[in-house]
Amino acid sequence: MIRKTIFFLLLALFSLFSYAEEINKRALESWLSISQKNISSSLIKVIADQVMIEKKKKGIDPAITLGIIRAESNYRTTAKSGYGAKGLMQVVPRWHRDKIKGRNVYEPRTNIEVGTQVLYDCLNKRRGNLNAALNCYSGGAGKRYKTTIANVKKEVREHMRVYAILNRP
């Protein structure tokens, strides 16, 4: 009897967790569609999905990832810098060949996966200090870069909170 009760409690918790993840993903899609008029609905779904996957794998806050994407490429998948950084998160292939492993760095899923791995590595090197990790990630881009990310983080979190309240079952 106790095993059955524990099983059903765990099942209920898992269902609640899965529901919360789905709501968060839909909230990210909603925020992207409102704030980024220049990207397609299919790209919105890919970005939101991959950002949530990387949150589960690496614990990277989706709002931070979206802030980096805005600061680095303004959500343009084909963005390229004079320095050779490419894609949404402006990954530099010559520095991250081991993470790219021959894949197309312009492909949004690959770019977000590699970009969040670079940020994860920077967070580890900087002992969890986000400001220092952002300096590491961006090569020292400075205050404006961090302000953009902080503003996006605030917008996304507020939108997610409101979205969750408005979409309660």
mmCIF file of C-alpha atoms in Angstrom:
data_model
loop_
_atom_site.group_PDB
_atom_site.id
_atom_site.type_symbol
_atom_site.label_atom_id
_atom_site.label_comp_id
_atom_site.label_asym_id
_atom_site.label_seq_id
_atom_site.Cartn_x
_atom_site.Cartn_y
_atom_site.Cartn_z
ATOM 1 C CA MET A 1 0.000 0.000 0.000
ATOM 2 C CA ILE A 2 2.801 2.414 0.916
ATOM 3 C CA ARG A 3 4.636 1.638 -2.346
ATOM 4 C CA LYS A 4 1.491 2.377 -4.347
ATOM 5 C CA THR A 5 1.003 5.693 -2.547
ATOM 6 C CA ILE A 6 4.621 6.687 -3.118
ATOM 7 C CA PHE A 7 4.342 5.686 -6.778
ATOM 8 C CA PHE A 8 1.251 7.855 -7.298
ATOM 9 C CA LEU A 9 2.831 10.796 -5.460
ATOM 10 C CA LEU A 10 5.919 10.552 -7.650
ATOM 11 C CA LEU A 11 3.752 10.268 -10.747
ATOM 12 C CA ALA A 12 1.807 13.374 -9.688
ATOM 13 C CA LEU A 13 5.033 15.303 -9.065
ATOM 14 C CA PHE A 14 6.440 14.252 -12.433
ATOM 15 C CA SER A 15 3.212 15.319 -14.178
ATOM 16 C CA LEU A 16 3.291 18.673 -12.408
ATOM 17 C CA PHE A 17 6.961 19.164 -13.359
ATOM 18 C CA SER A 18 6.269 18.244 -17.001
ATOM 19 C CA TYR A 19 3.325 20.638 -17.084
ATOM 20 C CA ALA A 20 5.473 23.451 -15.659
ATOM 21 C CA GLU A 21 8.159 22.828 -18.297
ATOM 22 C CA GLU A 22 5.565 22.936 -21.075
ATOM 23 C CA ILE A 23 4.094 26.191 -19.715
ATOM 24 C CA ASN A 24 7.588 27.705 -19.533
ATOM 25 C CA LYS A 25 8.337 26.682 -23.119
ATOM 26 C CA ARG A 26 5.045 28.158 -24.344
ATOM 27 C CA ALA A 27 5.761 31.334 -22.342
ATOM 28 C CA LEU A 28 9.146 31.656 -24.090
ATOM 29 C CA GLU A 29 7.468 31.169 -27.469
ATOM 30 C CA SER A 30 4.908 33.821 -26.548
ATOM 31 C CA TRP A 31 7.586 36.294 -25.460
ATOM 32 C CA LEU A 32 9.604 35.701 -28.618
ATOM 33 C CA SER A 33 6.571 36.192 -30.868
ATOM 34 C CA ILE A 34 5.697 39.469 -29.127
ATOM 35 C CA SER A 35 9.189 40.917 -28.791
ATOM 36 C CA GLN A 36 10.819 39.646 -31.995
ATOM 37 C CA LYS A 37 8.582 40.468 -34.946
ATOM 38 C CA ASN A 38 11.356 39.692 -37.431
ATOM 39 C CA ILE A 39 11.568 35.925 -36.852
ATOM 40 C CA SER A 40 9.350 33.127 -38.120
ATOM 41 C CA SER A 41 7.070 31.052 -35.928
ATOM 42 C CA SER A 42 9.062 27.917 -36.815
ATOM 43 C CA LEU A 43 12.308 29.559 -35.636
ATOM 44 C CA ILE A 44 10.553 30.729 -32.463
ATOM 45 C CA LYS A 45 9.594 27.127 -31.674
ATOM 46 C CA VAL A 46 13.127 25.862 -32.368
ATOM 47 C CA ILE A 47 14.733 28.544 -30.185
ATOM 48 C CA ALA A 48 12.302 28.033 -27.282
ATOM 49 C CA ASP A 49 12.660 24.255 -27.478
ATOM 50 C CA GLN A 50 16.458 24.289 -27.594
ATOM 51 C CA VAL A 51 16.746 26.880 -24.833
ATOM 52 C CA MET A 52 14.613 24.637 -22.590
ATOM 53 C CA ILE A 53 16.686 21.570 -23.534
ATOM 54 C CA GLU A 54 19.873 23.406 -22.553
ATOM 55 C CA LYS A 55 18.268 24.501 -19.274
ATOM 56 C CA LYS A 56 17.623 20.845 -18.450
ATOM 57 C CA LYS A 57 21.096 19.710 -19.553
ATOM 58 C CA LYS A 58 23.246 22.528 -18.201
ATOM 59 C CA GLY A 59 21.047 24.552 -15.861
ATOM 60 C CA ILE A 60 21.468 27.711 -17.954
ATOM 61 C CA ASP A 61 18.620 30.161 -17.317
ATOM 62 C CA PRO A 62 16.590 30.503 -20.558
ATOM 63 C CA ALA A 63 16.267 34.248 -19.957
ATOM 64 C CA ILE A 64 20.079 34.578 -19.936
ATOM 65 C CA THR A 65 20.388 32.538 -23.135
ATOM 66 C CA LEU A 66 17.767 34.697 -24.862
ATOM 67 C CA GLY A 67 19.559 37.822 -23.626
ATOM 68 C CA ILE A 68 22.836 36.616 -25.104
ATOM 69 C CA ILE A 69 21.114 35.834 -28.405
ATOM 70 C CA ARG A 70 19.636 39.332 -28.523
ATOM 71 C CA ALA A 71 22.947 40.981 -27.629
ATOM 72 C CA GLU A 72 25.005 38.853 -30.005
ATOM 73 C CA SER A 73 22.858 38.514 -33.138
ATOM 74 C CA ASN A 74 19.439 40.087 -32.503
ATOM 75 C CA TYR A 75 17.965 36.664 -33.376
ATOM 76 C CA ARG A 76 19.533 36.498 -36.857
ATOM 77 C CA THR A 77 20.597 32.929 -37.601
ATOM 78 C CA THR A 78 22.963 34.067 -40.368
ATOM 79 C CA ALA A 79 24.742 36.752 -38.324
ATOM 80 C CA LYS A 80 28.504 36.808 -38.792
ATOM 81 C CA SER A 81 31.037 39.119 -37.179
ATOM 82 C CA GLY A 82 34.296 40.384 -38.629
ATOM 83 C CA TYR A 83 35.977 38.257 -35.979
ATOM 84 C CA GLY A 84 34.424 35.082 -37.385
ATOM 85 C CA ALA A 85 31.661 34.567 -34.818
ATOM 86 C CA LYS A 86 28.591 32.954 -36.366
ATOM 87 C CA GLY A 87 24.909 32.401 -35.784
ATOM 88 C CA LEU A 88 22.460 33.249 -33.022
ATOM 89 C CA MET A 89 24.940 33.084 -30.134
ATOM 90 C CA GLN A 90 27.920 34.198 -32.243
ATOM 91 C CA VAL A 91 29.989 31.058 -31.735
ATOM 92 C CA VAL A 92 33.584 31.297 -32.970
ATOM 93 C CA PRO A 93 34.232 28.032 -34.865
ATOM 94 C CA ARG A 94 38.035 28.223 -34.734
ATOM 95 C CA TRP A 95 37.866 28.205 -30.917
ATOM 96 C CA HIS A 96 35.119 25.630 -30.500
ATOM 97 C CA ARG A 97 35.733 22.950 -33.141
ATOM 98 C CA ASP A 98 35.583 20.319 -30.391
ATOM 99 C CA LYS A 99 32.049 21.403 -29.475
ATOM 100 C CA ILE A 100 30.823 21.875 -33.050
ATOM 101 C CA LYS A 101 32.146 18.488 -34.230
ATOM 102 C CA GLY A 102 31.652 19.167 -37.935
ATOM 103 C CA ARG A 103 28.049 20.362 -37.591
ATOM 104 C CA ASN A 104 26.621 23.500 -39.181
ATOM 105 C CA VAL A 105 27.190 26.304 -36.675
ATOM 106 C CA TYR A 106 24.477 28.391 -38.355
ATOM 107 C CA GLU A 107 21.860 25.743 -37.554
ATOM 108 C CA PRO A 108 19.942 27.202 -34.559
ATOM 109 C CA ARG A 109 19.893 24.046 -32.418
ATOM 110 C CA THR A 110 23.618 23.472 -32.883
ATOM 111 C CA ASN A 111 24.430 27.119 -32.284
ATOM 112 C CA ILE A 112 22.417 27.290 -29.046
ATOM 113 C CA GLU A 113 23.832 23.973 -27.838
ATOM 114 C CA VAL A 114 27.415 25.107 -28.461
ATOM 115 C CA GLY A 115 26.834 28.653 -27.210
ATOM 116 C CA THR A 116 25.317 27.463 -23.938
ATOM 117 C CA GLN A 117 28.205 24.999 -23.521
ATOM 118 C CA VAL A 118 30.654 27.870 -23.910
ATOM 119 C CA LEU A 119 28.690 29.881 -21.313
ATOM 120 C CA TYR A 120 28.558 26.837 -19.018
ATOM 121 C CA ASP A 121 32.332 26.460 -19.302
ATOM 122 C CA CYS A 122 32.780 30.176 -18.567
ATOM 123 C CA LEU A 123 30.516 29.892 -15.504
ATOM 124 C CA ASN A 124 32.617 26.980 -14.244
ATOM 125 C CA LYS A 125 35.881 28.852 -14.842
ATOM 126 C CA ARG A 126 34.499 31.917 -13.050
ATOM 127 C CA ARG A 127 33.017 29.892 -10.144
ATOM 128 C CA GLY A 128 29.419 30.739 -10.999
ATOM 129 C CA ASN A 129 29.928 34.506 -11.225
ATOM 130 C CA LEU A 130 27.561 35.488 -14.049
ATOM 131 C CA ASN A 131 29.153 38.892 -14.765
ATOM 132 C CA ALA A 132 32.597 37.340 -15.036
ATOM 133 C CA ALA A 133 31.183 34.498 -17.162
ATOM 134 C CA LEU A 134 29.543 37.001 -19.519
ATOM 135 C CA ASN A 135 32.891 38.793 -19.863
ATOM 136 C CA CYS A 136 34.483 35.444 -20.647
ATOM 137 C CA TYR A 137 31.755 34.573 -23.166
ATOM 138 C CA SER A 138 31.819 37.906 -24.962
ATOM 139 C CA GLY A 139 35.541 38.576 -24.818
ATOM 140 C CA GLY A 140 34.972 41.527 -22.466
ATOM 141 C CA ALA A 141 32.141 43.270 -24.327
ATOM 142 C CA GLY A 142 31.369 45.469 -21.335
ATOM 143 C CA LYS A 143 28.513 47.235 -19.619
ATOM 144 C CA ARG A 144 26.168 47.695 -22.587
ATOM 145 C CA TYR A 145 26.310 43.968 -23.309
ATOM 146 C CA LYS A 146 25.496 43.064 -19.716
ATOM 147 C CA THR A 147 22.732 45.692 -19.579
ATOM 148 C CA THR A 148 21.092 44.218 -22.689
ATOM 149 C CA ILE A 149 21.181 40.750 -21.148
ATOM 150 C CA ALA A 150 19.860 42.023 -17.804
ATOM 151 C CA ASN A 151 16.979 43.839 -19.536
ATOM 152 C CA VAL A 152 16.020 40.773 -21.587
ATOM 153 C CA LYS A 153 16.261 38.590 -18.485
ATOM 154 C CA LYS A 154 13.881 40.908 -16.626
ATOM 155 C CA GLU A 155 11.417 41.049 -19.568
ATOM 156 C CA VAL A 156 11.423 37.282 -20.073
ATOM 157 C CA ARG A 157 10.991 36.427 -16.408
ATOM 158 C CA GLU A 158 8.118 38.885 -16.009
ATOM 159 C CA HIS A 159 6.443 37.567 -19.144
ATOM 160 C CA MET A 160 6.840 33.975 -17.956
ATOM 161 C CA ARG A 161 5.345 34.837 -14.563
ATOM 162 C CA VAL A 162 2.318 36.558 -16.091
ATOM 163 C CA TYR A 163 1.908 33.859 -18.729
ATOM 164 C CA ALA A 164 1.876 31.148 -16.055
ATOM 165 C CA ILE A 165 -0.771 33.012 -14.056
ATOM 166 C CA LEU A 166 -2.977 33.589 -17.101
ATOM 167 C CA ASN A 167 -2.666 29.998 -18.290
ATOM 168 C CA ARG A 168 -3.362 28.094 -15.081
ATOM 169 C CA PRO A 169 -5.494 24.997 -15.539
#
